[in-house]
Short mmCIF file of C-alpha atoms in Angstrom, two decimals:
data_model
loop_
_atom_site.label_atom_id
_atom_site.label_comp_id
_atom_site.label_asym_id
_atom_site.label_seq_id
_atom_site.Cartn_x
_atom_site.Cartn_y
_atom_site.Cartn_z
CA GLY A 1 0.68 0.29 -0.25
CA ASN A 2 0.76 3.46 0.25
CA SER A 3 3.13 4.59 2.20
CA VAL A 4 5.45 8.19 3.63
CA THR A 5 8.64 7.66 5.44
CA GLN A 6 10.14 11.18 6.83
CA MET A 7 13.51 11.28 9.04
CA GLU A 8 13.17 10.90 12.57
CA GLY A 9 13.58 13.95 14.51
CA PRO A 10 14.20 16.24 17.06
CA VAL A 11 16.09 18.05 14.50
CA THR A 12 18.45 20.59 15.50
CA LEU A 13 19.79 24.00 14.13
CA SER A 14 21.19 27.16 14.76
CA GLU A 15 19.86 29.49 12.98
CA GLU A 16 21.02 30.43 9.95
CA ALA A 17 22.34 26.87 9.55
CA PHE A 18 21.10 24.77 5.82
CA LEU A 19 18.27 22.68 6.78
CA THR A 20 17.14 19.41 5.08
CA ILE A 21 14.24 16.73 6.08
CA ASN A 22 14.26 13.89 4.35
CA CYS A 23 10.46 12.34 3.02
CA THR A 24 9.99 9.10 1.07
CA TYR A 25 7.04 7.45 -0.62
CA THR A 26 5.68 4.06 -2.38
CA ALA A 27 2.91 4.56 -4.09
CA THR A 28 0.59 2.91 -6.89
CA GLY A 29 -0.25 5.30 -8.93
CA TYR A 30 0.71 8.89 -9.46
CA PRO A 31 0.93 10.65 -6.56
CA SER A 32 0.66 14.42 -6.06
CA LEU A 33 3.14 15.65 -2.51
CA PHE A 34 3.16 17.24 0.14
CA TRP A 35 4.51 19.70 2.95
CA TYR A 36 2.61 20.31 5.62
CA VAL A 37 3.62 21.97 9.32
CA GLN A 38 2.99 22.44 12.41
CA TYR A 39 3.21 25.59 14.93
CA PRO A 40 2.30 24.47 18.42
CA GLY A 41 -1.05 24.31 19.59
CA GLU A 42 -2.02 25.33 15.81
CA GLY A 43 -3.35 22.77 13.55
CA LEU A 44 -1.75 21.29 10.13
CA GLN A 45 -1.16 24.49 7.74
CA LEU A 46 -0.20 23.51 3.66
CA LEU A 47 3.62 24.89 3.76
CA LEU A 48 3.94 23.75 -0.26
CA LYS A 49 2.58 21.13 -2.88
CA ALA A 50 3.71 19.69 -6.12
CA THR A 51 1.08 17.53 -8.12
CA LYS A 52 3.76 15.83 -10.78
CA ALA A 53 7.59 14.69 -11.68
CA ASP A 54 9.95 17.23 -11.31
CA ASP A 55 7.56 19.77 -10.28
CA LYS A 56 9.27 21.79 -8.07
CA GLY A 57 6.68 22.86 -4.09
CA SER A 58 8.48 26.69 -2.78
CA ASN A 59 6.90 28.58 0.15
CA LYS A 60 8.78 30.93 2.44
CA GLY A 61 12.21 29.91 1.50
CA PHE A 62 11.30 26.50 1.66
CA GLU A 63 11.58 24.44 -1.72
CA ALA A 64 11.29 20.37 -2.08
CA THR A 65 11.59 18.45 -5.53
CA TYR A 66 8.98 16.03 -6.44
CA ARG A 67 11.51 13.46 -7.56
CA LYS A 68 9.98 10.04 -8.94
CA GLU A 69 12.98 7.94 -10.06
CA THR A 70 13.92 8.22 -5.80
CA THR A 71 10.61 8.37 -4.73
CA SER A 72 11.70 11.36 -2.31
CA PHE A 73 10.44 14.89 -1.62
CA HIS A 74 13.30 16.48 0.71
CA LEU A 75 12.35 19.93 1.80
CA GLU A 76 15.05 22.02 2.07
CA LYS A 77 15.75 25.74 3.59
CA GLY A 78 19.26 27.42 2.68
CA SER A 79 18.78 29.74 5.65
CA VAL A 80 16.62 28.53 8.36
CA GLN A 81 14.85 30.57 11.79
CA VAL A 82 14.03 30.45 15.19
CA SER A 83 11.08 31.04 13.49
CA ASP A 84 10.50 27.77 11.57
CA SER A 85 10.76 26.15 14.52
CA ALA A 86 8.36 23.28 14.42
CA VAL A 87 6.80 20.19 13.00
CA TYR A 88 6.66 19.05 9.51
CA PHE A 89 4.60 16.43 8.06
CA CYS A 90 5.26 15.20 4.55
CA ALA A 91 1.90 13.64 2.58
CA LEU A 92 0.90 11.95 -0.70
CA SER A 93 -2.57 12.21 -1.57
CA ASP A 94 -2.66 9.47 -4.33
CA ARG A 95 -6.31 8.77 -6.35
CA LEU A 96 -6.92 4.97 -5.50
CA SER A 97 -9.85 2.99 -6.28
CA GLY A 98 -11.57 6.39 -7.91
CA THR A 99 -11.29 8.89 -4.98
CA TYR A 100 -8.39 10.29 -3.75
CA LYS A 101 -6.23 9.71 0.07
CA TYR A 102 -4.37 11.77 2.35
CA ILE A 103 -1.48 9.68 3.91
CA PHE A 104 0.63 11.32 6.39
CA GLY A 105 4.31 10.80 7.87
CA THR A 106 4.95 10.93 11.60
CA GLY A 107 6.50 14.25 11.23
CA THR A 108 9.74 16.39 12.06
CA ARG A 109 10.34 18.46 15.11
CA LEU A 110 12.60 20.66 13.80
CA LYS A 111 14.56 23.01 16.62
CA VAL A 112 16.23 26.87 16.43
CA LEU A 113 18.53 27.83 17.81
CA ALA A 114 19.32 31.86 18.51
CA GLU B 1 -11.94 33.90 3.53
CA ALA B 2 -12.21 31.99 6.70
CA GLY B 3 -10.48 29.54 8.24
CA VAL B 4 -11.79 26.22 9.07
CA VAL B 5 -13.50 26.32 11.97
CA GLN B 6 -13.55 23.92 15.20
CA SER B 7 -14.75 23.82 18.39
CA PRO B 8 -13.91 23.45 21.32
CA ARG B 9 -10.85 24.32 21.17
CA TYR B 10 -9.57 21.36 24.57
CA LYS B 11 -12.11 19.27 26.11
CA ILE B 12 -11.09 17.24 29.03
CA ILE B 13 -13.67 14.48 30.00
CA GLU B 14 -14.22 11.45 32.53
CA LYS B 15 -13.64 8.18 30.66
CA LYS B 16 -16.99 6.71 30.33
CA GLN B 17 -18.81 9.90 29.21
CA PRO B 18 -19.13 11.08 26.15
CA VAL B 19 -17.48 14.33 23.55
CA ALA B 20 -18.52 15.85 20.72
CA PHE B 21 -16.76 18.07 18.31
CA TRP B 22 -17.51 20.15 15.86
CA CYS B 23 -16.27 21.14 12.80
CA ASN B 24 -17.71 23.96 10.33
CA PRO B 25 -15.22 23.99 7.11
CA ILE B 26 -14.38 26.34 5.08
CA SER B 27 -17.32 27.85 2.83
CA GLY B 28 -17.79 25.91 -0.76
CA HIS B 29 -16.36 22.46 0.46
CA ASN B 30 -17.73 20.11 -0.47
CA THR B 31 -15.45 17.58 1.16
CA LEU B 32 -14.94 16.80 5.06
CA TYR B 33 -12.51 15.14 7.22
CA TRP B 34 -12.00 14.49 10.45
CA TYR B 35 -8.40 12.95 11.94
CA ARG B 36 -6.86 11.63 15.28
CA GLN B 37 -3.28 12.98 15.38
CA ASN B 38 -2.20 11.22 18.80
CA LEU B 39 1.41 12.63 20.12
CA GLY B 40 4.15 12.40 18.06
CA GLN B 41 2.39 10.95 15.00
CA GLY B 42 1.12 12.00 11.91
CA PRO B 43 -3.17 12.12 11.24
CA GLU B 44 -4.85 9.72 10.92
CA LEU B 45 -8.26 9.43 8.58
CA LEU B 46 -11.27 8.88 10.75
CA ILE B 47 -13.61 9.55 7.80
CA ARG B 48 -14.04 11.35 5.11
CA TYR B 49 -17.54 13.00 3.25
CA GLU B 50 -18.46 14.13 -0.19
CA ASN B 51 -20.75 16.75 0.67
CA GLU B 52 -23.54 14.85 3.21
CA GLU B 53 -22.06 11.52 2.18
CA ALA B 54 -19.47 8.98 4.07
CA VAL B 55 -17.53 7.73 1.28
CA ASP B 56 -14.48 6.75 3.62
CA ASP B 57 -15.11 5.74 6.88
CA SER B 58 -12.92 2.25 7.22
CA GLN B 59 -10.14 3.36 9.86
CA LEU B 60 -13.72 4.66 12.28
CA PRO B 61 -14.14 2.79 15.64
CA LYS B 62 -17.58 1.98 14.82
CA ASP B 63 -18.55 1.30 18.34
CA ARG B 64 -18.14 3.84 20.01
CA PHE B 65 -17.25 6.77 17.60
CA SER B 66 -20.20 8.58 14.91
CA ALA B 67 -20.17 11.06 12.99
CA GLU B 68 -22.82 12.80 11.04
CA ARG B 69 -22.36 15.59 8.24
CA LEU B 70 -25.83 17.06 7.80
CA LYS B 71 -26.69 19.65 5.30
CA GLY B 72 -23.50 19.23 3.66
CA VAL B 73 -21.95 21.60 5.30
CA ASP B 74 -20.96 21.37 9.44
CA SER B 75 -20.31 18.51 10.92
CA THR B 76 -19.89 16.33 14.60
CA LEU B 77 -17.89 14.07 15.38
CA LYS B 78 -18.99 12.08 18.78
CA ILE B 79 -17.08 9.55 21.38
CA GLN B 80 -19.38 7.12 23.23
CA PRO B 81 -17.96 6.14 25.74
CA ALA B 82 -14.80 7.42 25.55
CA GLU B 83 -11.84 6.18 26.66
CA LEU B 84 -8.28 7.31 27.70
CA GLY B 85 -6.74 6.03 24.49
CA ASP B 86 -9.02 8.54 23.36
CA SER B 87 -6.63 11.24 24.20
CA ALA B 88 -5.42 12.87 20.80
CA VAL B 89 -5.68 16.06 18.94
CA TYR B 90 -8.95 15.93 16.51
CA LEU B 91 -8.58 17.64 13.64
CA CYS B 92 -11.20 18.72 11.06
CA ALA B 93 -9.37 19.89 7.55
CA SER B 94 -11.66 20.69 4.39
CA SER B 95 -11.39 19.99 1.17
CA LEU B 96 -12.52 20.87 -3.12
CA ALA B 97 -13.81 17.75 -5.06
CA SER B 98 -9.48 16.89 -4.91
CA GLY B 99 -7.65 19.40 -4.31
CA THR B 100 -5.57 21.04 -1.02
CA GLU B 101 -7.21 20.27 2.58
CA TYR B 102 -7.06 22.83 4.36
CA PHE B 103 -6.16 21.98 8.14
CA GLY B 104 -9.08 23.19 11.56
CA PRO B 105 -6.57 24.04 14.74
CA GLY B 106 -7.87 20.78 16.22
CA THR B 107 -9.45 20.20 19.56
CA ARG B 108 -7.19 18.11 22.00
CA LEU B 109 -8.86 16.19 23.85
CA LEU B 110 -7.94 14.91 27.45
CA VAL B 111 -9.54 11.82 28.74
CA LEU B 112 -8.98 10.59 32.61
#
C-alpha cells in the first residue's frame, strides 16, 4: 500500500543553518506530494506541494522537488530562523478506487536555536 | 476568507463519558475530513465526507465513534463512551473535490 517515511527528529540547528528533512514515499499511482507545518498548539498548514514528477514546490524560502526516480520529496531551506521551529509533515495524495486519499508521515520536529 | 473552524479547542473528560466535536469547513468545500493525531504522530484519517455522504469510514471505530454531516456543511464527531486511549488531537479538514486539504486548529481531548 501507499506510505510516507520521514527522517526522525528532532532536528536541531543554529539560526541561518541549512535545513534538509528527508521524505520518501511508496505509491501505486501518481501521487501529489505535500509538506505541511504544524506550529505549537496549532493545526496543520500547507507549506508547499508538487503534483507531478520534477515539479518544485516552494514557499517562505522552503523548497522541495518531486523526484520520481528516487521516490523522494526532501524539504530544504537555505537559512533557517528561530520562527521555523515546528513539526513538519510530508504527505501524499493518491487516487485509489476513484477517490483521493491522504497519507501523512509521522512528522519531524525542527528546533532552531538563536 | 475564514478557515476551517473547530470547537471546542480543548476538552477534558472522565472515561466513559460522551464527547462531541464540531467542525465548520471552508465555504464551498464539499469534502470534509476528520483525523486523529496521537502525540508524536501524523494525522490518521477517521472519516471522509463528500457532501453529506461518508465515502470512507474504514478507519472509524464504529463501536464508539460516530459522525454526521447534515446538509453537507457542518459536521460533528462523537465518542461514546470515551476511553483513555482516545486522548489525542482531533483535526477537521476540508477541500474542494480533489484539491489541497486545509486544516482547522484541532480539538485537544484528554480523557482521565
